[in-house]
Amino acid sequence: MYVVESKGGAIACMLLALFFLGTWPAIMTLLERRGRLPQHTYLDYTMTNLLAAVIIALTFGEIGSSTPEKPNFIAQLSQDNWPSILFAMAGGVVLSLGNLSTQYAWAFVGLSVTEVITASITVVIGTTLNYFLDDKINRAQIIFPGVGCFLIAVCLGSAVHSSNAADNKAKLKGAGYSPTLNGAITNEELRNLEKGTGIIEEAKAGTAEFLLELEKRRAIKVFGKSTIIGLSITFFAGVCFSLFSPAFNLATNDQWHTLKEGVPHLVVYTAFFYFSVSCFMIALILNITFFYLPVLDLPRSSFKAYINDWNGRGWALLAGLLCGCGNGLQFMGGQAAGYAAADAVQALPLVSTFWGILLFGEYQKSSRRTYVLLFGMLFMFIVAVGVLMASSGHRK
């Protein structure tokens, strides 16, 4: 099998993973804003996410000769390594729950702020756990200041969300709509919105008309709902994300000595395969359930409706491939340089914010205060990712 051994190779994996993991959320958000049901999108996504893991395992996991210490992917499938497999599958479950949750949080909180909060929680909890699981191979005097930078960034991200929500409320009020305390508009205005009354086609990003037109098109209706719902979903997703990397770390390095003597550790490709299988299974169960028992006032669907829904399916499949490849690259880099340092890919909000501004017009026509907070948030992320990469060690 192919093993990333150099520090430079590990950092290259992290940077490429950073781009992939920051791009796929933008694709999913685009589809929701065009009206595609998130249940349909996530099922398409999870299929190619699993496909990416299988491709990586059958290529990188089969390159070169197999040895007793480092068996190839197929050779390891028949070994007695169930404790490690269960750790890998537990990591896949929490990642799937986190990704599924963020799909709904993006509609309420926005792409940029959702990614900032979840990534920061992931780093503060997950990186700390990985530091101790990796026998402290990453330099503490560097890595913990990096964690601190992420903690500052999540505070700034919350402030950006609050400031931008106030800006949007002022825009709606200035356009003659009557926002309530939670940022919604009145029932009469909602009825007009559904009929298309008062909506200007091709509205410019950042205007009240743009916000209203977006609400009419999108699959998840957010007007009339408290932003606390979105923030609660976001924090839940962040906790889930903070656990998947430590679980994967335990699966590949067996720090708790759960394997029988003489049984080799799971190689990163075998662990990633089982990780992705459990990720696929939990997504399959939950999303088919959401067809018939939808959440957040989404319309009911069916498996037949899903099969016939080809609107945006290609984009959803691409999102799954990007996420699968990104996770695989993150784990490959983490096995070489330490999973705590590999958590530098949690700076993916840098990429997501770029797409959010470019594709969705986030923060267009916002106040100066919002722009200052946004700049501060992105600056702290840039510092944080540099610090975490500088803390990279080398696993013996």
PDB file of N, CA and C in Angstrom, residues 11 19 44 46 67 85-86 88 93 133 141-142 167-168 180 186 196 244 254 263 271 299 306 329 332 344 358 360:
ATOM      1  N   ILE A  11       1.480  17.667   4.422  1.00  0.00           N
ATOM      2  CA  ILE A  11       0.929  19.019   4.302  1.00  0.00           C
ATOM      3  C   ILE A  11       0.230  19.193   2.965  1.00  0.00           C
ATOM      4  N   PHE A  19      -9.283  22.241   0.314  1.00  0.00           N
ATOM      5  CA  PHE A  19     -10.052  22.750  -0.824  1.00  0.00           C
ATOM      6  C   PHE A  19     -11.296  21.900  -1.069  1.00  0.00           C
ATOM      7  N   ASP A  44     -27.976  11.194  -2.671  1.00  0.00           N
ATOM      8  CA  ASP A  44     -27.045  11.179  -3.808  1.00  0.00           C
ATOM      9  C   ASP A  44     -25.618  11.379  -3.328  1.00  0.00           C
ATOM     10  N   THR A  46     -24.231  10.775  -0.394  1.00  0.00           N
ATOM     11  CA  THR A  46     -23.639   9.716   0.414  1.00  0.00           C
ATOM     12  C   THR A  46     -23.221   8.517  -0.432  1.00  0.00           C
ATOM     13  N   THR A  67       2.666  -6.623   3.624  1.00  0.00           N
ATOM     14  CA  THR A  67       3.542  -7.170   4.668  1.00  0.00           C
ATOM     15  C   THR A  67       2.718  -7.477   5.906  1.00  0.00           C
ATOM     16  N   ILE A  85     -12.329  -1.849  13.922  1.00  0.00           N
ATOM     17  CA  ILE A  85     -13.400  -1.602  12.944  1.00  0.00           C
ATOM     18  C   ILE A  85     -14.550  -0.830  13.599  1.00  0.00           C
ATOM     19  N   LEU A  86     -14.896  -1.200  14.822  1.00  0.00           N
ATOM     20  CA  LEU A  86     -15.993  -0.523  15.517  1.00  0.00           C
ATOM     21  C   LEU A  86     -15.656   0.939  15.803  1.00  0.00           C
ATOM     22  N   ALA A  88     -13.704   2.778  13.900  1.00  0.00           N
ATOM     23  CA  ALA A  88     -13.822   3.435  12.594  1.00  0.00           C
ATOM     24  C   ALA A  88     -15.281   3.683  12.229  1.00  0.00           C
ATOM     25  N   VAL A  93     -20.365   7.221  11.871  1.00  0.00           N
ATOM     26  CA  VAL A  93     -21.712   7.568  12.336  1.00  0.00           C
ATOM     27  C   VAL A  93     -21.781   9.031  12.759  1.00  0.00           C
ATOM     28  N   LEU A 133      -3.997  11.456  22.194  1.00  0.00           N
ATOM     29  CA  LEU A 133      -4.028  10.130  21.578  1.00  0.00           C
ATOM     30  C   LEU A 133      -2.773   9.868  20.746  1.00  0.00           C
ATOM     31  N   GLN A 141       3.521  23.839  22.487  1.00  0.00           N
ATOM     32  CA  GLN A 141       3.700  25.294  22.531  1.00  0.00           C
ATOM     33  C   GLN A 141       3.243  25.964  21.248  1.00  0.00           C
ATOM     34  N   ILE A 142       3.017  25.157  20.192  1.00  0.00           N
ATOM     35  CA  ILE A 142       2.507  25.700  18.933  1.00  0.00           C
ATOM     36  C   ILE A 142       1.037  25.351  18.751  1.00  0.00           C
ATOM     37  N   ASP A 167     -28.573  43.319  10.041  1.00  0.00           N
ATOM     38  CA  ASP A 167     -28.559  44.008   8.744  1.00  0.00           C
ATOM     39  C   ASP A 167     -29.738  43.575   7.879  1.00  0.00           C
ATOM     40  N   ASN A 168     -29.999  42.266   7.820  1.00  0.00           N
ATOM     41  CA  ASN A 168     -31.100  41.751   7.007  1.00  0.00           C
ATOM     42  C   ASN A 168     -32.447  42.239   7.528  1.00  0.00           C
ATOM     43  N   THR A 180     -40.314  40.574  12.504  1.00  0.00           N
ATOM     44  CA  THR A 180     -40.602  40.398  13.924  1.00  0.00           C
ATOM     45  C   THR A 180     -39.292  40.318  14.685  1.00  0.00           C
ATOM     46  N   THR A 186     -44.372  39.167   8.511  1.00  0.00           N
ATOM     47  CA  THR A 186     -45.738  38.872   8.945  1.00  0.00           C
ATOM     48  C   THR A 186     -46.375  37.798   8.076  1.00  0.00           C
ATOM     49  N   GLY A 196     -45.671  35.279  -5.043  1.00  0.00           N
ATOM     50  CA  GLY A 196     -44.739  36.034  -5.868  1.00  0.00           C
ATOM     51  C   GLY A 196     -45.031  37.506  -5.894  1.00  0.00           C
ATOM     52  N   PHE A 244     -15.250  12.524  15.291  1.00  0.00           N
ATOM     53  CA  PHE A 244     -14.966  11.527  14.248  1.00  0.00           C
ATOM     54  C   PHE A 244     -13.464  11.309  14.045  1.00  0.00           C
ATOM     55  N   ASP A 254      -4.729   2.165  17.641  1.00  0.00           N
ATOM     56  CA  ASP A 254      -5.022   1.269  18.761  1.00  0.00           C
ATOM     57  C   ASP A 254      -4.320   1.700  20.060  1.00  0.00           C
ATOM     58  N   VAL A 263      -2.042  -9.025  15.942  1.00  0.00           N
ATOM     59  CA  VAL A 263      -2.944  -8.506  14.912  1.00  0.00           C
ATOM     60  C   VAL A 263      -2.491  -7.092  14.550  1.00  0.00           C
ATOM     61  N   ALA A 271      -9.502   1.369   7.439  1.00  0.00           N
ATOM     62  CA  ALA A 271     -10.298   2.123   8.403  1.00  0.00           C
ATOM     63  C   ALA A 271     -11.232   3.094   7.690  1.00  0.00           C
ATOM     64  N   PRO A 299     -41.723  19.374   2.907  1.00  0.00           N
ATOM     65  CA  PRO A 299     -42.785  18.522   2.358  1.00  0.00           C
ATOM     66  C   PRO A 299     -42.400  17.046   2.395  1.00  0.00           C
ATOM     67  N   TYR A 306     -37.817  10.385  -5.168  1.00  0.00           N
ATOM     68  CA  TYR A 306     -36.356  10.561  -5.151  1.00  0.00           C
ATOM     69  C   TYR A 306     -35.720  10.007  -6.428  1.00  0.00           C
ATOM     70  N   LEU A 329      -7.872  12.168   2.101  1.00  0.00           N
ATOM     71  CA  LEU A 329      -6.608  12.902   2.125  1.00  0.00           C
ATOM     72  C   LEU A 329      -6.282  13.398   3.533  1.00  0.00           C
ATOM     73  N   MET A 332      -4.962  10.392   5.423  1.00  0.00           N
ATOM     74  CA  MET A 332      -3.627  10.024   4.948  1.00  0.00           C
ATOM     75  C   MET A 332      -2.565  10.967   5.519  1.00  0.00           C
ATOM     76  N   ALA A 344      -5.930  20.831  10.786  1.00  0.00           N
ATOM     77  CA  ALA A 344      -5.807  22.131  10.118  1.00  0.00           C
ATOM     78  C   ALA A 344      -6.789  22.252   8.964  1.00  0.00           C
ATOM     79  N   LEU A 358     -19.000  34.493  -3.312  1.00  0.00           N
ATOM     80  CA  LEU A 358     -18.981  34.491  -4.774  1.00  0.00           C
ATOM     81  C   LEU A 358     -20.288  33.982  -5.371  1.00  0.00           C
ATOM     82  N   PHE A 360     -23.348  33.030  -3.557  1.00  0.00           N
ATOM     83  CA  PHE A 360     -24.617  33.299  -2.896  1.00  0.00           C
ATOM     84  C   PHE A 360     -24.798  34.746  -2.454  1.00  0.00           C
TER      85      PHE A 360
END
